[in-house]
């Protein structure tokens, strides 16, 4: 998700039963609503956060709330989110890590798992697959692995076809 989409999430955007969240059209870059699934481990973390959030505020509304004394229970701002991520990145000695890095990593991981480009674009909320391509960073090793996997599938198919042709030839000769 984009930083703006994340900071704009509301409690009513969550559907824990389906492990999805709704990204409302008015907060997306292209003004198209989309539904984003999340993993079971993320669901556990989200459940823990919701229990913690209830200690700050039980009111429905913005999902992520400030815990600072100055802005207690106010919606988390883009600026605050960026500062938090920056602080964590520097503490982890990852100075180039930003709020957008996780988006790049997620879309690259989907490509590594074999998702089709159109599906990744839809998941990311892109109108164009060209936009999606700027997010996907496959290494030479990733590409070599994909090629090897594809070649293994092609080889298996060819062996199967040759076996069928050979079997048919044997049956024809036996007649």
Coordinates of C-alpha atoms in Angstrom, one line a residue:
X1 CA 0.0 0.0 0.0
X2 CA 1.0 3.6 -0.5
X3 CA 1.8 5.7 2.6
X4 CA -1.3 7.8 2.0
X5 CA -3.5 4.7 1.7
X6 CA -2.1 3.2 4.9
X7 CA -2.5 6.3 7.0
X8 CA -6.1 6.8 5.7
X9 CA -7.3 3.3 6.7
X10 CA -10.3 3.3 8.9
X11 CA -11.5 0.6 11.3
X12 CA -14.5 0.0 9.0
X13 CA -12.1 -0.8 6.1
X14 CA -11.1 -4.1 7.8
X15 CA -12.7 -7.4 7.1
X16 CA -10.9 -9.9 9.4
X17 CA -13.2 -12.7 8.4
X18 CA -11.9 -12.5 4.8
X19 CA -8.5 -11.1 5.8
X20 CA -8.9 -8.2 3.5
X21 CA -9.0 -4.4 3.8
X22 CA -10.7 -1.9 1.6
X23 CA -8.7 0.9 0.1
X24 CA -11.3 3.6 -0.5
X25 CA -11.3 5.4 -3.9
X26 CA -11.0 8.9 -2.4
X27 CA -7.6 8.0 -0.8
X28 CA -6.0 6.2 -3.8
X29 CA -3.8 7.9 -6.3
X30 CA -5.9 6.8 -9.3
X31 CA -9.3 7.2 -7.5
X32 CA -10.1 3.5 -7.9
X33 CA -11.2 1.5 -4.9
X34 CA -9.6 -1.9 -4.4
X35 CA -9.6 -4.7 -1.9
X36 CA -6.2 -5.9 -0.6
X37 CA -5.8 -9.3 1.0
X38 CA -3.4 -9.8 3.9
X39 CA -1.7 -12.9 5.2
X40 CA -2.5 -14.9 8.3
X41 CA 0.6 -13.7 10.2
X42 CA -0.3 -10.1 9.3
X43 CA -3.8 -10.9 10.7
X44 CA -2.3 -11.9 14.0
X45 CA -0.2 -8.7 14.2
X46 CA -3.3 -6.6 13.2
X47 CA -5.4 -8.3 15.9
X48 CA -2.6 -7.5 18.5
X49 CA -2.6 -3.9 17.2
X50 CA -6.4 -3.6 17.5
X51 CA -6.2 -4.8 21.1
X52 CA -3.5 -2.1 21.8
X53 CA -5.4 0.5 19.9
X54 CA -8.4 -0.1 22.2
X55 CA -6.2 1.1 25.1
X56 CA -5.8 4.4 23.2
X57 CA -9.3 4.8 21.9
X58 CA -12.3 2.6 21.5
X59 CA -13.9 4.9 18.9
X60 CA -14.3 3.7 15.4
X61 CA -12.6 5.8 12.8
X62 CA -9.0 6.2 11.7
X63 CA -7.1 2.8 12.2
X64 CA -3.7 4.1 13.1
X65 CA -3.6 6.6 16.0
X66 CA -0.9 8.7 17.5
X67 CA 0.4 7.7 20.9
X68 CA 2.2 11.0 21.6
X69 CA 1.1 13.1 24.5
X70 CA 0.6 16.1 22.2
X71 CA -1.6 14.3 19.7
X72 CA -2.9 11.3 21.7
X73 CA -5.6 9.3 19.8
X74 CA -5.4 11.6 16.8
X75 CA -5.0 10.0 13.3
X76 CA -1.5 9.2 12.4
X77 CA -0.2 11.7 9.9
X78 CA 1.9 11.1 6.8
X79 CA 4.7 13.1 8.4
X80 CA 4.6 11.1 11.6
X81 CA 4.5 7.8 9.7
X82 CA 7.5 8.9 7.6
X83 CA 9.5 9.9 10.7
X84 CA 8.8 6.6 12.5
X85 CA 9.9 4.6 9.4
X86 CA 13.0 6.7 9.0
X87 CA 13.9 6.3 12.7
X88 CA 13.6 2.5 12.4
X89 CA 15.6 2.4 9.2
X90 CA 18.4 4.3 10.7
X91 CA 18.4 2.2 13.8
X92 CA 18.6 -0.9 11.6
X93 CA 21.5 0.7 9.6
X94 CA 19.3 0.8 6.4
X95 CA 19.6 4.5 5.4
X96 CA 18.0 4.0 2.0
X97 CA 14.9 2.2 3.5
X98 CA 11.8 4.4 3.2
X99 CA 8.0 4.1 3.5
X100 CA 7.9 3.1 -0.1
X101 CA 10.5 0.3 0.1
X102 CA 8.0 -2.2 1.5
X103 CA 5.8 -1.6 -1.6
X104 CA 8.7 -2.3 -3.9
X105 CA 9.6 -5.4 -1.9
X106 CA 6.0 -6.7 -1.8
X107 CA 5.5 -6.3 -5.6
X108 CA 8.9 -7.9 -6.3
X109 CA 8.0 -10.9 -4.1
X110 CA 4.7 -11.4 -5.9
X111 CA 6.7 -11.5 -9.2
X112 CA 9.1 -14.0 -7.7
X113 CA 6.1 -16.2 -6.7
X114 CA 5.0 -16.2 -10.3
X115 CA 2.1 -13.8 -10.2
X116 CA 1.1 -12.4 -13.6
X117 CA 2.0 -8.8 -14.2
X118 CA -1.7 -7.8 -14.6
X119 CA -2.6 -9.3 -11.3
X120 CA 0.3 -7.5 -9.6
X121 CA -0.8 -4.2 -11.2
X122 CA -4.3 -4.7 -9.9
X123 CA -3.1 -5.6 -6.4
X124 CA -1.0 -2.5 -6.4
X125 CA -3.7 -0.2 -7.7
X126 CA -2.0 0.6 -11.0
X127 CA -3.9 1.4 -14.1
X128 CA -0.9 0.5 -16.3
X129 CA 1.4 -2.5 -16.1
X130 CA 4.2 -0.1 -17.1
X131 CA 3.9 1.6 -13.7
X132 CA 4.1 -1.8 -12.0
X133 CA 7.3 -2.7 -13.9
X134 CA 9.1 0.2 -12.2
X135 CA 8.4 -1.5 -8.8
X136 CA 9.6 -5.0 -9.7
X137 CA 13.3 -5.6 -9.1
X138 CA 14.3 -9.1 -10.2
X139 CA 17.9 -10.0 -9.9
X140 CA 19.8 -12.0 -12.5
X141 CA 19.5 -15.0 -10.2
X142 CA 15.7 -14.6 -10.1
X143 CA 15.6 -14.4 -13.8
X144 CA 17.9 -17.5 -14.2
X145 CA 15.7 -19.4 -11.8
X146 CA 12.5 -18.5 -13.7
X147 CA 14.2 -19.5 -17.0
X148 CA 15.3 -22.8 -15.5
X149 CA 11.9 -23.5 -14.1
X150 CA 10.3 -22.7 -17.5
X151 CA 12.8 -24.8 -19.4
X152 CA 12.1 -27.8 -17.0
X153 CA 8.4 -27.5 -17.7
X154 CA 9.0 -27.3 -21.5
X155 CA 11.4 -30.3 -21.3
X156 CA 8.9 -32.4 -19.3
X157 CA 6.2 -31.5 -21.9
X158 CA 8.4 -32.5 -24.8
X159 CA 9.3 -35.8 -23.1
X160 CA 5.6 -36.5 -22.6
X161 CA 4.8 -35.7 -26.2
X162 CA 7.6 -37.9 -27.5
X163 CA 6.4 -40.7 -25.3
X164 CA 2.8 -40.3 -26.7
X165 CA 4.1 -40.2 -30.3
X166 CA 6.3 -43.3 -29.7
X167 CA 3.3 -45.1 -28.1
X168 CA 1.1 -44.3 -31.0
X169 CA 3.7 -45.4 -33.5
X170 CA 4.1 -48.7 -31.6
X171 CA 0.3 -49.2 -31.6
X172 CA 0.1 -48.4 -35.4
X173 CA 2.9 -50.8 -36.2
X174 CA 1.2 -53.6 -34.1
X175 CA -1.9 -53.3 -36.2

